[in-house]
XYZ file of N, CA and C in Angstrom:
807
model
N -18.035 -2.173 -16.071
C -18.873 -2.540 -17.219
C -19.592 -1.296 -17.733
N -19.495 -0.998 -18.994
C -20.120 0.183 -19.569
C -21.617 -0.013 -19.714
N -22.380 1.080 -19.598
C -23.826 1.029 -19.800
C -24.134 1.274 -21.261
N -25.426 1.157 -21.605
C -25.835 1.378 -22.985
C -25.644 2.837 -23.381
N -25.761 3.752 -22.407
C -25.550 5.165 -22.677
C -24.051 5.430 -22.653
N -23.481 5.851 -23.783
C -22.039 6.063 -23.870
C -21.567 7.192 -22.971
N -22.494 8.017 -22.496
C -22.107 9.123 -21.620
C -22.033 8.714 -20.157
N -22.385 7.496 -19.823
C -22.325 7.024 -18.438
C -21.724 5.627 -18.394
N -21.260 5.248 -17.231
C -20.637 3.924 -17.078
C -20.695 3.493 -15.623
N -20.449 2.209 -15.428
C -20.416 1.620 -14.087
C -19.003 1.124 -13.803
N -18.579 1.222 -12.561
C -17.266 0.700 -12.184
C -17.236 0.344 -10.709
N -16.429 -0.633 -10.366
C -16.073 -0.874 -8.968
C -14.941 0.070 -8.596
N -14.939 0.552 -7.361
C -13.893 1.487 -6.948
C -13.626 1.354 -5.454
N -12.429 1.743 -5.067
C -12.084 1.944 -3.660
C -11.746 3.415 -3.490
N -12.362 4.035 -2.492
C -12.178 5.466 -2.268
C -10.837 5.685 -1.574
N -9.942 6.407 -2.242
C -8.635 6.705 -1.666
C -8.691 7.916 -0.746
N -9.354 8.969 -1.200
C -9.412 10.207 -0.416
C -10.461 11.127 -1.036
N -10.772 12.213 -0.328
C -11.659 13.220 -0.903
C -11.311 14.597 -0.360
N -11.719 15.622 -1.097
C -11.569 17.005 -0.647
C -12.902 17.724 -0.828
N -13.177 18.668 0.054
C -14.411 19.439 -0.038
C -14.345 20.365 -1.249
N -15.498 20.539 -1.895
C -15.558 21.400 -3.081
C -16.886 22.145 -3.065
N -16.809 23.457 -3.149
C -18.031 24.257 -3.109
C -18.738 24.132 -1.767
N -20.042 24.342 -1.783
C -20.816 24.322 -0.547
C -21.268 22.929 -0.147
N -21.440 22.024 -1.100
C -22.018 20.723 -0.750
C -21.386 19.542 -1.483
N -20.375 19.791 -2.312
C -19.806 18.732 -3.145
C -18.486 18.218 -2.574
N -18.040 17.098 -3.112
C -16.714 16.568 -2.810
C -16.080 16.053 -4.093
N -14.777 16.248 -4.213
C -14.009 15.621 -5.278
C -13.308 14.415 -4.671
N -13.525 13.251 -5.275
C -12.978 12.007 -4.747
C -11.873 11.474 -5.644
N -10.849 10.940 -5.005
C -9.816 10.212 -5.721
C -10.142 8.737 -5.532
N -10.270 8.005 -6.650
C -10.731 6.621 -6.637
C -9.728 5.731 -7.349
N -9.601 4.493 -6.855
C -8.878 3.490 -7.646
C -9.909 2.474 -8.085
N -10.106 2.368 -9.394
C -11.194 1.564 -9.937
C -10.677 0.286 -10.588
N -11.560 -0.697 -10.657
C -11.222 -1.959 -11.303
C -11.075 -1.785 -12.806
N -11.951 -1.001 -13.397
C -12.002 -0.898 -14.861
C -11.109 0.183 -15.442
N -10.828 1.246 -14.692
C -10.133 2.400 -15.265
C -8.875 2.821 -14.504
N -8.492 2.059 -13.460
C -7.353 2.479 -12.655
C -7.708 3.683 -11.801
N -6.756 4.574 -11.597
C -6.998 5.737 -10.733
C -7.698 6.847 -11.507
N -8.767 7.363 -10.929
C -9.490 8.482 -11.528
C -9.910 9.452 -10.425
N -10.281 10.651 -10.822
C -10.923 11.609 -9.934
C -12.341 11.844 -10.431
N -13.274 12.042 -9.504
C -14.673 12.266 -9.872
C -15.307 13.161 -8.817
N -16.418 13.767 -9.172
C -17.103 14.659 -8.241
C -18.435 14.048 -7.810
N -18.724 14.185 -6.512
C -20.013 13.751 -5.955
C -20.775 15.019 -5.578
N -21.777 15.350 -6.364
C -22.519 16.600 -6.155
C -23.538 16.430 -5.022
N -23.567 17.401 -4.136
C -24.537 17.419 -3.051
C -24.295 16.386 -1.970
N -23.123 15.757 -1.981
C -22.892 14.640 -1.061
C -22.789 15.096 0.399
N -22.513 16.379 0.626
C -22.380 16.874 2.000
C -23.707 17.377 2.575
N -24.768 17.293 1.777
C -26.080 17.659 2.301
C -26.574 16.566 3.244
N -27.331 16.952 4.254
C -27.783 16.023 5.294
C -28.543 14.843 4.701
N -29.349 15.072 3.685
C -30.196 14.023 3.127
C -29.548 13.256 1.970
N -28.281 13.488 1.734
C -27.625 12.803 0.618
C -27.607 11.292 0.848
N -28.011 10.534 -0.169
C -27.994 9.070 -0.085
C -26.629 8.483 -0.433
N -25.769 9.303 -1.011
C -24.464 8.785 -1.439
C -23.401 8.910 -0.349
N -23.602 9.789 0.623
C -22.534 10.154 1.559
C -21.913 8.957 2.253
N -22.714 8.075 2.798
C -22.184 6.941 3.551
C -21.445 5.926 2.713
N -21.616 5.990 1.409
C -20.972 5.036 0.510
C -19.632 5.537 -0.029
N -19.272 6.782 0.286
C -18.126 7.397 -0.372
C -17.048 7.848 0.609
N -16.955 7.156 1.746
C -15.910 7.444 2.715
C -14.609 6.741 2.307
N -13.442 7.292 2.676
C -12.175 6.617 2.390
C -12.160 5.181 2.907
N -11.493 4.310 2.194
C -11.339 2.874 2.438
C -12.544 2.057 1.962
N -13.625 2.701 1.514
C -14.834 1.962 1.147
C -14.727 1.385 -0.263
N -15.137 0.124 -0.415
C -15.209 -0.552 -1.712
C -16.645 -0.420 -2.203
N -16.826 0.196 -3.367
C -18.171 0.549 -3.828
C -18.393 0.194 -5.291
N -19.680 0.054 -5.650
C -20.128 0.063 -7.045
C -20.602 1.474 -7.359
N -20.132 2.033 -8.462
C -20.496 3.397 -8.823
C -21.093 3.455 -10.219
N -22.053 4.359 -10.383
C -22.487 4.811 -11.704
C -21.983 6.236 -11.865
N -21.360 6.519 -13.004
C -20.821 7.847 -13.257
C -21.284 8.357 -14.617
N -21.451 9.643 -14.713
C -21.751 10.301 -15.982
C -20.541 11.119 -16.397
N -20.194 11.066 -17.654
C -19.031 11.801 -18.127
C -19.287 13.302 -18.047
N -18.332 14.022 -17.477
C -18.418 15.464 -17.358
C -17.339 16.152 -18.166
N -17.410 17.467 -18.226
C -16.440 18.210 -19.032
C -15.033 18.101 -18.446
N -14.902 18.317 -17.123
C -13.604 18.237 -16.459
C -13.482 17.000 -15.573
N -14.535 16.721 -14.810
C -14.560 15.561 -13.928
C -15.820 14.766 -14.177
N -15.713 13.437 -14.146
C -16.910 12.612 -14.232
C -17.719 12.770 -12.945
N -19.032 12.588 -13.054
C -19.955 12.868 -11.952
C -20.521 11.556 -11.416
N -20.395 11.341 -10.113
C -20.942 10.144 -9.474
C -22.447 10.331 -9.312
N -23.226 9.491 -9.969
C -24.681 9.621 -9.904
C -25.312 8.625 -8.933
N -24.691 7.465 -8.763
C -25.180 6.460 -7.816
C -23.988 5.770 -7.167
N -24.181 5.328 -5.904
C -23.121 4.622 -5.189
C -23.747 3.557 -4.297
N -23.157 2.376 -4.318
C -23.643 1.261 -3.501
C -22.441 0.537 -2.896
N -22.421 0.427 -1.572
C -21.283 -0.178 -0.883
C -21.198 -1.676 -1.140
N -19.989 -2.138 -1.482
C -19.688 -3.567 -1.559
C -19.115 -4.036 -0.228
N -18.155 -3.287 0.296
C -17.542 -3.613 1.587
C -17.078 -2.312 2.237
N -17.617 -1.967 3.422
C -17.208 -0.738 4.098
C -15.939 -0.885 4.929
N -15.461 -2.126 5.093
C -14.293 -2.398 5.930
C -14.443 -1.743 7.304
N -15.565 -1.990 7.934
C -15.872 -1.339 9.208
C -14.869 -1.683 10.292
N -14.286 -2.879 10.218
C -13.311 -3.271 11.231
C -12.092 -2.372 11.265
N -11.765 -1.755 10.148
C -10.642 -0.818 10.117
C -10.927 0.411 10.972
N -12.150 0.860 10.937
C -12.503 2.127 11.572
C -12.608 2.018 13.083
N -12.614 0.784 13.601
C -12.704 0.572 15.046
C -11.337 0.549 15.722
N -10.271 0.667 14.955
C -8.922 0.545 15.499
C -8.035 1.600 14.847
N -7.550 2.545 15.651
C -6.810 3.672 15.093
C -5.503 3.244 14.442
N -4.864 2.211 14.985
C -3.630 1.737 14.378
C -3.901 1.139 12.995
N -5.001 0.406 12.854
C -5.339 -0.162 11.550
C -5.714 0.946 10.557
N -6.362 1.994 11.053
C -6.641 3.158 10.201
C -5.326 3.759 9.703
N -4.337 3.856 10.595
C -3.046 4.419 10.212
C -2.359 3.558 9.153
N -2.405 2.232 9.311
C -1.823 1.342 8.310
C -2.567 1.452 6.983
N -3.894 1.492 7.030
C -4.682 1.626 5.807
C -4.384 2.953 5.113
N -4.204 4.011 5.898
C -3.867 5.318 5.328
C -2.521 5.268 4.624
N -1.585 4.541 5.209
C -0.270 4.386 4.593
C -0.377 3.639 3.266
N -1.151 2.558 3.246
C -1.348 1.776 2.024
C -1.962 2.655 0.933
N -2.978 3.436 1.297
C -3.636 4.326 0.326
C -2.662 5.381 -0.201
N -1.895 5.986 0.707
C -0.964 7.032 0.286
C 0.108 6.470 -0.643
N 0.609 5.293 -0.299
C 1.650 4.681 -1.119
C 1.129 4.399 -2.527
N -0.049 3.814 -2.630
C -0.636 3.539 -3.943
C -0.870 4.837 -4.714
N -1.377 5.832 -4.034
C -1.665 7.110 -4.684
C -0.396 7.767 -5.215
N 0.667 7.771 -4.406
C 1.904 8.441 -4.800
C 2.580 7.754 -5.996
N 2.405 6.449 -6.112
C 3.095 5.698 -7.164
C 2.286 5.571 -8.450
N 1.025 5.976 -8.448
C 0.187 5.763 -9.626
C -0.317 7.083 -10.205
N -0.689 7.028 -11.468
C -1.234 8.171 -12.192
C -2.544 7.736 -12.840
N -3.257 8.685 -13.382
C -4.509 8.368 -14.066
C -4.165 7.896 -15.476
N -3.752 6.618 -15.554
C -3.193 6.101 -16.801
C -3.835 4.799 -17.259
N -5.008 4.466 -16.720
C -5.714 3.299 -17.227
C -5.751 2.130 -16.273
N -6.389 1.059 -16.719
C -6.696 -0.102 -15.891
C -5.450 -0.804 -15.362
N -5.523 -1.212 -14.091
C -4.501 -2.080 -13.517
C -5.207 -3.016 -12.536
N -5.687 -4.135 -13.045
C -6.481 -5.075 -12.246
C -5.671 -5.630 -11.081
N -4.383 -5.910 -11.319
C -3.539 -6.451 -10.264
C -3.451 -5.521 -9.069
N -3.278 -4.230 -9.322
C -3.199 -3.256 -8.226
C -4.533 -3.136 -7.489
N -5.627 -3.155 -8.228
C -6.936 -3.054 -7.591
C -7.159 -4.229 -6.647
N -6.870 -5.430 -7.120
C -7.080 -6.615 -6.283
C -6.131 -6.625 -5.090
N -4.892 -6.182 -5.299
C -3.946 -6.099 -4.183
C -4.466 -5.142 -3.113
N -4.973 -3.996 -3.527
C -5.502 -3.025 -2.571
C -6.696 -3.575 -1.813
N -7.655 -4.167 -2.526
C -8.847 -4.710 -1.879
C -8.477 -5.826 -0.904
N -7.582 -6.719 -1.308
C -7.167 -7.814 -0.436
C -6.424 -7.296 0.793
N -5.611 -6.267 0.620
C -4.856 -5.722 1.743
C -5.784 -5.084 2.769
N -6.785 -4.336 2.326
C -7.735 -3.734 3.255
C -8.506 -4.809 4.012
N -8.888 -5.881 3.324
C -9.592 -6.979 3.979
C -8.706 -7.645 5.033
N -7.435 -7.850 4.696
C -6.519 -8.464 5.657
C -6.275 -7.560 6.856
N -6.124 -6.266 6.621
C -5.935 -5.331 7.733
C -7.146 -5.304 8.658
N -8.312 -5.505 8.082
C -9.535 -5.518 8.887
C -9.636 -6.772 9.739
N -9.178 -7.913 9.226
C -9.527 -9.196 9.838
C -8.375 -9.964 10.474
N -7.127 -9.587 10.201
C -6.012 -10.403 10.674
C -5.101 -9.604 11.599
N -4.397 -10.287 12.527
C -3.648 -9.581 13.559
C -2.267 -9.090 13.142
N -1.634 -9.733 12.180
C -0.234 -9.435 11.859
C -0.132 -8.282 10.862
N -0.447 -7.090 11.330
C -0.571 -5.934 10.444
C 0.738 -5.593 9.728
N 1.872 -5.739 10.420
C 3.145 -5.407 9.774
C 3.431 -6.336 8.596
N 3.178 -7.621 8.776
C 3.382 -8.579 7.684
C 2.469 -8.246 6.508
N 1.213 -7.912 6.788
C 0.254 -7.553 5.740
C 0.763 -6.364 4.931
N 1.242 -5.344 5.636
C 1.683 -4.130 4.957
C 2.967 -4.370 4.170
N 3.905 -5.122 4.727
C 5.140 -5.403 3.982
C 4.853 -6.251 2.742
N 3.918 -7.174 2.849
C 3.537 -7.963 1.675
C 2.961 -7.037 0.605
N 2.117 -6.098 1.015
C 1.581 -5.107 0.065
C 2.710 -4.312 -0.583
N 3.649 -3.838 0.221
C 4.740 -3.019 -0.303
C 5.526 -3.755 -1.382
N 5.839 -5.014 -1.124
C 6.656 -5.765 -2.078
C 5.889 -6.134 -3.337
N 4.583 -6.451 -3.192
C 3.774 -6.715 -4.391
C 3.591 -5.427 -5.200
N 3.457 -4.294 -4.518
C 3.343 -3.009 -5.221
C 4.599 -2.754 -6.044
N 5.765 -2.967 -5.452
C 7.014 -2.785 -6.194
C 7.076 -3.719 -7.400
N 6.635 -4.959 -7.224
C 6.620 -5.910 -8.339
C 5.740 -5.411 -9.474
N 4.521 -4.997 -9.132
C 3.540 -4.614 -10.150
C 3.924 -3.327 -10.874
N 4.720 -2.491 -10.235
C 5.095 -1.213 -10.836
C 6.491 -1.225 -11.453
N 7.158 -2.392 -11.423
C 8.456 -2.500 -12.073
C 9.641 -2.054 -11.245
N 9.492 -2.008 -9.925
C 10.577 -1.587 -9.044
C 11.062 -2.726 -8.139
N 10.875 -3.973 -8.551
C 11.248 -5.119 -7.719
C 12.743 -5.074 -7.396
N 13.119 -5.010 -6.100
C 14.545 -4.990 -5.769
C 15.181 -6.371 -5.925
N 16.448 -6.400 -6.292
C 17.206 -7.639 -6.417
C 17.772 -8.006 -5.043
N 17.344 -9.146 -4.492
C 17.711 -9.519 -3.129
C 18.522 -10.810 -3.055
N 18.769 -11.462 -4.178
C 19.388 -12.782 -4.129
C 20.780 -12.845 -4.750
N 21.121 -11.862 -5.588
C 22.472 -11.746 -6.121
C 22.943 -10.311 -5.931
N 24.234 -10.148 -5.739
C 24.791 -8.795 -5.616
C 24.531 -8.025 -6.907
N 23.962 -6.827 -6.798
C 23.596 -6.053 -7.982
C 24.816 -5.471 -8.689
N 25.992 -5.593 -8.070
C 27.193 -5.066 -8.724
C 28.054 -6.177 -9.320
N 28.369 -7.211 -8.535
C 29.269 -8.257 -9.043
C 28.531 -9.528 -9.472
N 27.251 -9.656 -9.099
C 26.451 -10.793 -9.528
C 26.580 -12.046 -8.690
N 27.396 -12.026 -7.639
C 27.567 -13.211 -6.808
C 26.330 -13.472 -5.958
N 26.064 -14.745 -5.678
C 24.923 -15.123 -4.849
C 25.117 -14.587 -3.438
N 24.057 -13.982 -2.897
C 24.106 -13.419 -1.555
C 24.157 -14.543 -0.518
N 25.105 -14.448 0.414
C 25.295 -15.462 1.437
C 24.594 -15.077 2.740
N 24.550 -16.017 3.693
C 23.909 -15.819 4.992
C 24.840 -15.006 5.895
N 24.873 -13.691 5.660
C 25.690 -12.774 6.455
C 25.161 -11.356 6.247
N 25.646 -10.432 7.050
C 25.220 -9.048 6.892
C 25.635 -8.534 5.510
N 24.745 -7.706 4.899
C 24.970 -7.222 3.538
C 24.775 -5.709 3.487
N 24.653 -5.192 2.273
C 24.344 -3.780 2.039
C 23.189 -3.698 1.050
N 22.503 -2.558 1.060
C 21.418 -2.318 0.094
C 21.670 -0.981 -0.585
N 21.617 -0.974 -1.909
C 21.806 0.248 -2.685
C 20.490 0.669 -3.336
N 19.891 1.792 -2.912
C 18.671 2.260 -3.577
C 18.937 2.677 -5.021
N 20.132 3.199 -5.286
C 20.472 3.630 -6.641
C 20.516 2.449 -7.604
N 21.102 1.334 -7.171
C 21.213 0.150 -8.023
C 20.007 -0.771 -7.904
N 19.180 -0.540 -6.883
C 17.940 -1.298 -6.753
C 18.108 -2.692 -6.205
N 18.968 -2.864 -5.194
C 19.092 -4.187 -4.613
C 20.247 -4.329 -3.649
N 20.538 -5.587 -3.308
C 21.529 -5.921 -2.289
C 22.932 -5.983 -2.891
N 23.883 -5.511 -2.108
C 25.299 -5.602 -2.455
C 25.994 -6.521 -1.462
N 26.920 -7.318 -1.937
C 27.714 -8.157 -1.045
C 28.634 -7.262 -0.203
N 29.189 -7.780 0.888
C 30.038 -6.949 1.743
C 31.209 -6.300 1.011
N 31.817 -7.020 0.078
C 32.965 -6.449 -0.635
C 32.557 -5.261 -1.491
N 31.456 -5.401 -2.245
C 30.994 -4.310 -3.111
C 30.355 -3.188 -2.302
N 29.568 -3.566 -1.295
C 28.843 -2.563 -0.531
C 29.733 -1.655 0.280
N 30.847 -2.185 0.768
C 31.736 -1.380 1.608
C 32.442 -0.278 0.834
N 32.409 -0.341 -0.501
C 33.092 0.665 -1.320
C 32.141 1.750 -1.827
N 30.832 1.615 -1.514
C 29.851 2.568 -2.057
C 29.267 3.415 -0.932
N 29.348 4.736 -1.091
C 28.810 5.634 -0.077
C 27.302 5.680 -0.033
N 26.629 5.228 -1.114
C 25.166 5.279 -1.154
C 24.525 4.014 -0.593
N 25.319 3.040 -0.156
C 24.774 1.751 0.295
C 24.488 1.777 1.791
N 23.372 1.133 2.177
C 22.964 1.058 3.577
C 23.256 -0.349 4.121
N 23.835 -0.457 5.315
C 24.039 -1.791 5.904
C 22.703 -2.477 6.177
N 22.661 -3.786 5.934
C 21.460 -4.590 6.193
C 21.877 -5.846 6.942
N 21.290 -6.066 8.121
C 21.610 -7.263 8.889
C 20.988 -8.495 8.234
N 21.629 -9.638 8.430
C 21.217 -10.853 7.730
C 19.790 -11.272 8.084
N 19.342 -11.108 9.330
C 17.988 -11.532 9.698
C 16.936 -10.612 9.072
N 17.255 -9.330 8.964
C 16.349 -8.406 8.279
C 16.202 -8.800 6.815
N 17.324 -9.089 6.178
C 17.297 -9.488 4.772
C 16.559 -10.814 4.594
N 16.691 -11.714 5.568
C 16.019 -13.013 5.472
C 14.510 -12.847 5.390
N 13.937 -11.992 6.235
C 12.492 -11.730 6.167
C 12.124 -10.995 4.881
N 12.950 -10.049 4.488
C 12.715 -9.279 3.266
C 12.614 -10.229 2.068
N 13.548 -11.153 1.951
C 13.572 -12.094 0.836
C 12.391 -13.053 0.884
N 12.067 -13.521 2.089
C 10.960 -14.466 2.211
C 9.636 -13.815 1.805
N 9.433 -12.584 2.230
C 8.200 -11.868 1.871
C 8.135 -11.610 0.370
N 9.272 -11.343 -0.247
C 9.281 -11.043 -1.679
C 8.935 -12.247 -2.535
N 9.449 -13.415 -2.194
C 9.311 -14.558 -3.097
C 8.115 -15.455 -2.772
N 7.364 -15.132 -1.724
C 6.282 -16.002 -1.263
C 4.918 -15.462 -1.659
N 3.944 -16.377 -1.773
C 2.566 -15.924 -1.935
C 1.969 -15.680 -0.547
N 0.768 -15.106 -0.519
C 0.195 -14.734 0.765
C -0.006 -15.941 1.672
N -0.420 -17.050 1.134
C -0.634 -18.233 1.952
C 0.618 -18.696 2.681
N 1.777 -18.422 2.110
C 3.041 -18.851 2.706
C 3.525 -17.915 3.808
N 2.999 -16.697 3.873
C 3.462 -15.732 4.889
C 2.341 -15.268 5.817
N 1.124 -15.731 5.581
C -0.035 -15.195 6.302
C 0.065 -15.333 7.812
N 0.734 -16.359 8.312
C 0.800 -16.592 9.752
C 2.037 -15.986 10.411
N 2.893 -15.361 9.621
C 4.150 -14.849 10.174
C 3.929 -13.519 10.890
N 4.406 -13.430 12.111
C 4.487 -12.166 12.831
C 5.971 -11.853 13.005
N 6.417 -10.769 12.435
C 7.840 -10.437 12.409
C 8.288 -9.982 13.797
N 9.383 -10.537 14.326
C 9.886 -10.088 15.634
C 10.105 -8.576 15.650
N 9.817 -7.953 16.777
C 9.767 -6.491 16.830
C 11.087 -5.831 16.460
N 12.230 -6.401 16.904
C 13.507 -5.768 16.592
C 13.808 -5.828 15.098
N 13.442 -6.938 14.454
C 13.642 -7.070 13.006
C 12.635 -6.203 12.253
N 11.407 -6.175 12.727
C 10.368 -5.363 12.080
C 10.774 -3.893 12.002
N 11.341 -3.369 13.076
C 11.759 -1.968 13.091
C 12.789 -1.694 11.995
N 13.750 -2.592 11.857
C 14.810 -2.415 10.854
C 14.277 -2.625 9.437
N 13.388 -3.595 9.264
C 12.817 -3.851 7.948
C 11.945 -2.686 7.499
N 11.116 -2.182 8.407
C 10.254 -1.046 8.068
C 11.084 0.177 7.705
N 12.169 0.409 8.427
C 13.034 1.552 8.129
C 13.677 1.409 6.759
N 14.155 0.206 6.440
C 14.781 -0.034 5.138
C 13.801 0.199 3.992
N 12.596 -0.357 4.106
C 11.615 -0.222 3.032
C 11.143 1.219 2.894
N 10.919 1.895 4.030
C 10.493 3.299 3.980
C 11.549 4.166 3.311
N 12.805 3.929 3.646
C 13.890 4.702 3.021
C 13.955 4.438 1.518
N 13.701 3.202 1.114
C 13.721 2.880 -0.317
C 12.569 3.584 -1.033
N 11.377 3.584 -0.429
C 10.255 4.291 -1.034
C 10.530 5.793 -1.108
N 11.128 6.351 -0.067
C 11.456 7.778 -0.079
C 12.421 8.100 -1.212
N 13.386 7.214 -1.433
C 14.333 7.398 -2.536
C 13.608 7.351 -3.880
N 12.731 6.356 -4.066
C 12.033 6.200 -5.345
C 11.092 7.378 -5.616
N 10.408 7.840 -4.581
C 9.430 8.914 -4.740
C 10.060 10.304 -4.699
N 11.289 10.380 -4.200
C 12.003 11.641 -4.022
C 11.273 12.580 -3.069
N 10.557 12.000 -2.128
C 9.870 12.776 -1.085
C 9.414 11.827 0.013
N 9.228 12.371 1.219
C 8.773 11.552 2.333
C 7.260 11.368 2.288
N 6.815 10.246 2.830
C 5.389 9.977 2.975
C 4.884 10.598 4.278
N 3.603 10.950 4.306
C 3.016 11.576 5.493
C 2.503 10.569 6.514
N 1.940 9.449 6.049
C 1.242 8.526 6.937
C 2.141 7.808 7.950
N 3.439 7.517 7.670
C 4.263 6.909 8.720
C 4.357 7.756 9.979
N 4.331 9.088 9.834
C 4.351 9.972 11.004
C 3.082 9.790 11.820
N 1.940 9.675 11.139
C 0.658 9.431 11.813
C 0.701 8.109 12.580
N 1.261 7.067 11.952
C 1.361 5.765 12.607
C 2.236 5.848 13.855
N 3.375 6.542 13.771
C 4.239 6.688 14.938
C 3.538 7.436 16.062
N 2.757 8.451 15.720
C 2.016 9.205 16.736
C 0.969 8.333 17.415
N 0.278 7.514 16.634
C -0.734 6.615 17.197
C -0.088 5.627 18.160
N 1.014 5.046 17.733
C 1.687 4.066 18.585
C 2.297 4.719 19.816
N 2.783 5.941 19.663
C 3.348 6.640 20.807
C 2.309 6.962 21.870
N 1.078 7.191 21.416
C 0.014 7.545 22.355
C -0.673 6.322 22.934
N -0.911 5.311 22.093
C -1.714 4.160 22.519
C -0.918 2.865 22.652
N 0.339 2.857 22.175
C 1.123 1.633 22.233
C 0.715 0.672 21.132
N 1.320 -0.514 21.132
C 0.988 -1.553 20.160
C 1.001 -2.906 20.855
N 0.272 -3.853 20.287
C 0.228 -5.187 20.854
C 1.583 -5.869 20.672
N 2.035 -6.556 21.709
C 3.272 -7.334 21.607
C 2.928 -8.761 21.243
N 3.481 -9.255 20.136
C 3.172 -10.612 19.673
C 4.455 -11.385 19.471
N 4.386 -12.695 19.651
C 5.537 -13.550 19.420
C 5.555 -14.020 17.968
N 6.721 -14.160 17.368
C 6.786 -14.635 15.969
C 6.273 -16.058 15.869
N 5.581 -16.343 14.775
C 5.110 -17.708 14.528
C 6.174 -18.479 13.763
N 6.057 -19.783 13.776
C 7.030 -20.619 13.094
C 6.826 -20.627 11.595
N 7.725 -21.345 10.905
C 7.531 -21.548 9.477
C 8.468 -20.741 8.611
N 9.363 -19.952 9.245
C 10.300 -19.164 8.434
C 11.692 -19.766 8.581
N 12.103 -20.528 7.586
C 13.419 -21.156 7.643
C 14.501 -20.180 7.216
N 15.729 -20.524 7.501
C 16.853 -19.682 7.090
C 17.159 -19.961 5.628
N 17.002 -18.907 4.840
C 17.240 -19.043 3.395
C 18.330 -18.076 2.956
């Protein structure tokens, strides 16, 4: 919401990241409700007595007042809406949140408001803080992100011949943006094999709302294959690898992960 002074404004934001600047300042990358992704500077925030410092940490949902600057807008006031403290108590959840932030950052530019993306990000951080099925939460985020940015993969008909995908092992083509039937996929060198159970979860997550998948914990063997498929697709779209999956693997290698049994409710589709 804009203030009466045209040189200043108010916005809700989630802090994506920051870098040190000068002796006491920080430049923050923010995803805002009103303006989409922006960069802004917090002057003096690294001083011991700064009142803004605790409100401007990564993952924090804040209300901000900003003044328009020549190169970067200046954060003049900050008030926390939700610090997502539960994320910071668990290194694996921090790693997942870092991945979500990096993915959003890599796919977006400073190009204006996107309310859907802002709400998806805020809801995902809340779910990562409060719910146990972190892989399901992150995959749901990934697929909604692809939807909102126009990269929704075709999972129900072969992207080459148009035939309905059957309950059997298939192929996935990043170039064509979707699943290929066995006949079409076997002739393309760019297609990756996809097992039917992996595709079943992929399709269910894509076409469902959060309430329909919230209780699902993906079996570990399928989760590994699904995560690899989605990561490879993102790498293809971005034309570069992401950094945060390496951090997540290191965390799990050092501390392990909780073993959970899959919940019911996922029929064969």
